PDB file of C-alpha atoms in Angstrom:
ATOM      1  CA  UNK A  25       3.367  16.439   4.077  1.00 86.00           C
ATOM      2  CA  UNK A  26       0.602  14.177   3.368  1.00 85.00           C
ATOM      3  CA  UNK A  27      -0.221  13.524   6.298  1.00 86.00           C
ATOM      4  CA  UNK A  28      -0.070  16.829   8.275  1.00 89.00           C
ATOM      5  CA  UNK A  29      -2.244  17.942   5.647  1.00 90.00           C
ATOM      6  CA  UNK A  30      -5.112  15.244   7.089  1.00 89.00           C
ATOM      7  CA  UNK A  31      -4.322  16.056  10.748  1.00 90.00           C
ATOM      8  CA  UNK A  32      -4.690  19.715  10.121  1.00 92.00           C
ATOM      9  CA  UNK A  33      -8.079  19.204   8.059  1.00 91.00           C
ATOM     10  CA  UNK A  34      -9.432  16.723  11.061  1.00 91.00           C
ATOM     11  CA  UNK A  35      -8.752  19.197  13.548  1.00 92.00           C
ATOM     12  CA  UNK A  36     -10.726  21.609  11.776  1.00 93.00           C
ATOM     13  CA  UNK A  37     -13.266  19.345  11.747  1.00 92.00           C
ATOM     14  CA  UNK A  38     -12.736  18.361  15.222  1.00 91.00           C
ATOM     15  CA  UNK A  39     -12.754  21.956  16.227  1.00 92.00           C
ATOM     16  CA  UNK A  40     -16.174  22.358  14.466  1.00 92.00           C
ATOM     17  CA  UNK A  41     -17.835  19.012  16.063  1.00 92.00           C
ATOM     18  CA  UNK A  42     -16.996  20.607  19.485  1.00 91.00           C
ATOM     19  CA  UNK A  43     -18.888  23.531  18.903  1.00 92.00           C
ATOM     20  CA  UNK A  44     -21.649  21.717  17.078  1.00 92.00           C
ATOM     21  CA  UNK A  45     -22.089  18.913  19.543  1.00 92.00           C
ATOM     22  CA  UNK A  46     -21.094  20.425  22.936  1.00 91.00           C
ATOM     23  CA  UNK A  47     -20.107  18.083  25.839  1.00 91.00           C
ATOM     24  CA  UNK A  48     -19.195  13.978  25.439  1.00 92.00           C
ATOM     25  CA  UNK A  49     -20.161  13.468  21.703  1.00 91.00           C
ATOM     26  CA  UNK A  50     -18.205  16.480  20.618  1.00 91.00           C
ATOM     27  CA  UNK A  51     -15.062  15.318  22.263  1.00 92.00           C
ATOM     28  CA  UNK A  52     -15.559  11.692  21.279  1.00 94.00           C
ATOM     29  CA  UNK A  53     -16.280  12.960  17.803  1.00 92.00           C
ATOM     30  CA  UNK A  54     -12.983  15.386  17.889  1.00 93.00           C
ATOM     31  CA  UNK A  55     -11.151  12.374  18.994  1.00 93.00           C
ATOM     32  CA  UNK A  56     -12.753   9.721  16.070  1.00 93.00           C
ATOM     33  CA  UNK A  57     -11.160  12.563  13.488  1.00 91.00           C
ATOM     34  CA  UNK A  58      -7.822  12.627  14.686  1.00 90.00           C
ATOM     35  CA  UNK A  59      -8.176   8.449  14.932  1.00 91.00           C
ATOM     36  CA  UNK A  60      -8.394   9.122  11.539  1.00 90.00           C
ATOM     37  CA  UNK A  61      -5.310  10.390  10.910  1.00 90.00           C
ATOM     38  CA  UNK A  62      -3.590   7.984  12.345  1.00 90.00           C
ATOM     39  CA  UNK A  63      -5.010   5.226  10.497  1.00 91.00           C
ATOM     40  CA  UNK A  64      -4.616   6.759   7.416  1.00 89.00           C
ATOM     41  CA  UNK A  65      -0.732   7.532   8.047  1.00 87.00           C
ATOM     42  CA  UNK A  66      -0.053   4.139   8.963  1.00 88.00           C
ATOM     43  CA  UNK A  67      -1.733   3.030   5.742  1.00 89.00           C
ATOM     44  CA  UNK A  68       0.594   5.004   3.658  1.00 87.00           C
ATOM     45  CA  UNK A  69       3.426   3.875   5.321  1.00 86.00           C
ATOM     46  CA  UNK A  70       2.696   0.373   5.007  1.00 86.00           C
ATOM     47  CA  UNK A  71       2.048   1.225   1.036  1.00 86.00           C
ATOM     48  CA  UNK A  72       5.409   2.708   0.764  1.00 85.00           C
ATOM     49  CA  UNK A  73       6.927  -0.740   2.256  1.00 82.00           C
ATOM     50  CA  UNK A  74       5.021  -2.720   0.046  1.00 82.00           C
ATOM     51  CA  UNK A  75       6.219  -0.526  -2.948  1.00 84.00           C
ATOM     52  CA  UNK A  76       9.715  -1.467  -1.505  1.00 82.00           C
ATOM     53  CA  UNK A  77       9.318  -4.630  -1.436  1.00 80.00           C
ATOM     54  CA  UNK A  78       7.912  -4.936  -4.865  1.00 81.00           C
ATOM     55  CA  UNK A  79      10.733  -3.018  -6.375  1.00 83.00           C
ATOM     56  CA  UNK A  80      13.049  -5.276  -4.654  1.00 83.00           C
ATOM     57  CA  UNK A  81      11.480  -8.583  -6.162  1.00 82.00           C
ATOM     58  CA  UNK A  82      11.220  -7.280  -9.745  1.00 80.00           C
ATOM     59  CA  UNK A  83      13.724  -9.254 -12.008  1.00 73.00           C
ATOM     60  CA  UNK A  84      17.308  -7.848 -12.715  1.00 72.00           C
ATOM     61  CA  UNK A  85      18.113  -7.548 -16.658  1.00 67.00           C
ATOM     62  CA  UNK A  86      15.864 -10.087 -18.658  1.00 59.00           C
ATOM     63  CA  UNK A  87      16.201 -12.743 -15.182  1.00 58.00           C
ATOM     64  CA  UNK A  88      12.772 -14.658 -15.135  1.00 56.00           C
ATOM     65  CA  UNK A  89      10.830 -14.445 -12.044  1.00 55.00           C
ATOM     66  CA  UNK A  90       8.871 -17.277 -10.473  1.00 56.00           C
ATOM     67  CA  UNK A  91       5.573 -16.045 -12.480  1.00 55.00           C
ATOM     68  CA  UNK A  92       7.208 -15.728 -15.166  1.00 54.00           C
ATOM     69  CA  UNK A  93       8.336 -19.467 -15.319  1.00 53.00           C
ATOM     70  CA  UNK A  94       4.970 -20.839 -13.853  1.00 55.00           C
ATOM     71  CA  UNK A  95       2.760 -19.244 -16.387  1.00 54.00           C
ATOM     72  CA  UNK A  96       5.315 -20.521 -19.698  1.00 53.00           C
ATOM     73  CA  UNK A  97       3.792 -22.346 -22.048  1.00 53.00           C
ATOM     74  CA  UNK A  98       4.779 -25.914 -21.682  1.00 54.00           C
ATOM     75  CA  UNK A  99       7.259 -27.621 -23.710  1.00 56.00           C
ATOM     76  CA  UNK A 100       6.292 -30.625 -25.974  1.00 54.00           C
ATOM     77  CA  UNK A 101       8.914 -33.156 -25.077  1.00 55.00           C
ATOM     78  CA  UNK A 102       9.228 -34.988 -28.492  1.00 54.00           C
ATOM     79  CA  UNK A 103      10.400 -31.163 -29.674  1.00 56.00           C
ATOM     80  CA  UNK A 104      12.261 -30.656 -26.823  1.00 56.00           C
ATOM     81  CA  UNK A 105      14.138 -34.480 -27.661  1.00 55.00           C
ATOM     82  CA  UNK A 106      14.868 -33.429 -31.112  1.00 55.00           C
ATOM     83  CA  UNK A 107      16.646 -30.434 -30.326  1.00 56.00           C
ATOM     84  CA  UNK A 108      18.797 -31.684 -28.202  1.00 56.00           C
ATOM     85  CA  UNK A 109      19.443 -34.701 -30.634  1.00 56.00           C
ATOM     86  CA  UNK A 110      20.539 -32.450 -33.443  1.00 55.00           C
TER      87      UNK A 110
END
């Protein structure tokens, strides 16, 4: 829906270029709109597979993640040692 919505808005825009600039730049201008369109529709479908893919990486049910573990704070051994010992 999105994105009928911005090729029917750059055709009206396209439609108004050709009758403002008549000729060459009116068409090329007409055609730069709809361009448009087109870039912006592949943009929103990349966002919706990065989304995916995001989702798909989150952790399941309390699982750390890698950032999660990287950013920890580290352990002091000598605590670490004493635990285990008792």
């Amino acid at each position: 829906m999105i994105i009928y919505a911005l090729a029917t808005g750059a055709v009206q825009r396209g439609q108004a270029y050709l009758v403002q600039f008549p000729g060459t730049g009116g068409k090329l201008l007409f055609l730069a709109c709809t361009g448009a369109v087109f870039m912006a529709g592949a943009k929103i479908l990349d966002c919706i597979k990065y989304e995916k893919a995001a989702f798909l990486a989150r952790p399941r049910h309390g699982t750390p993640n890698v950032a999660t573990i990287r950013h920890s704070a580290p352990q002091d051994d000598a605590l670490t040692a004493g635990r285990e010992a008792a």
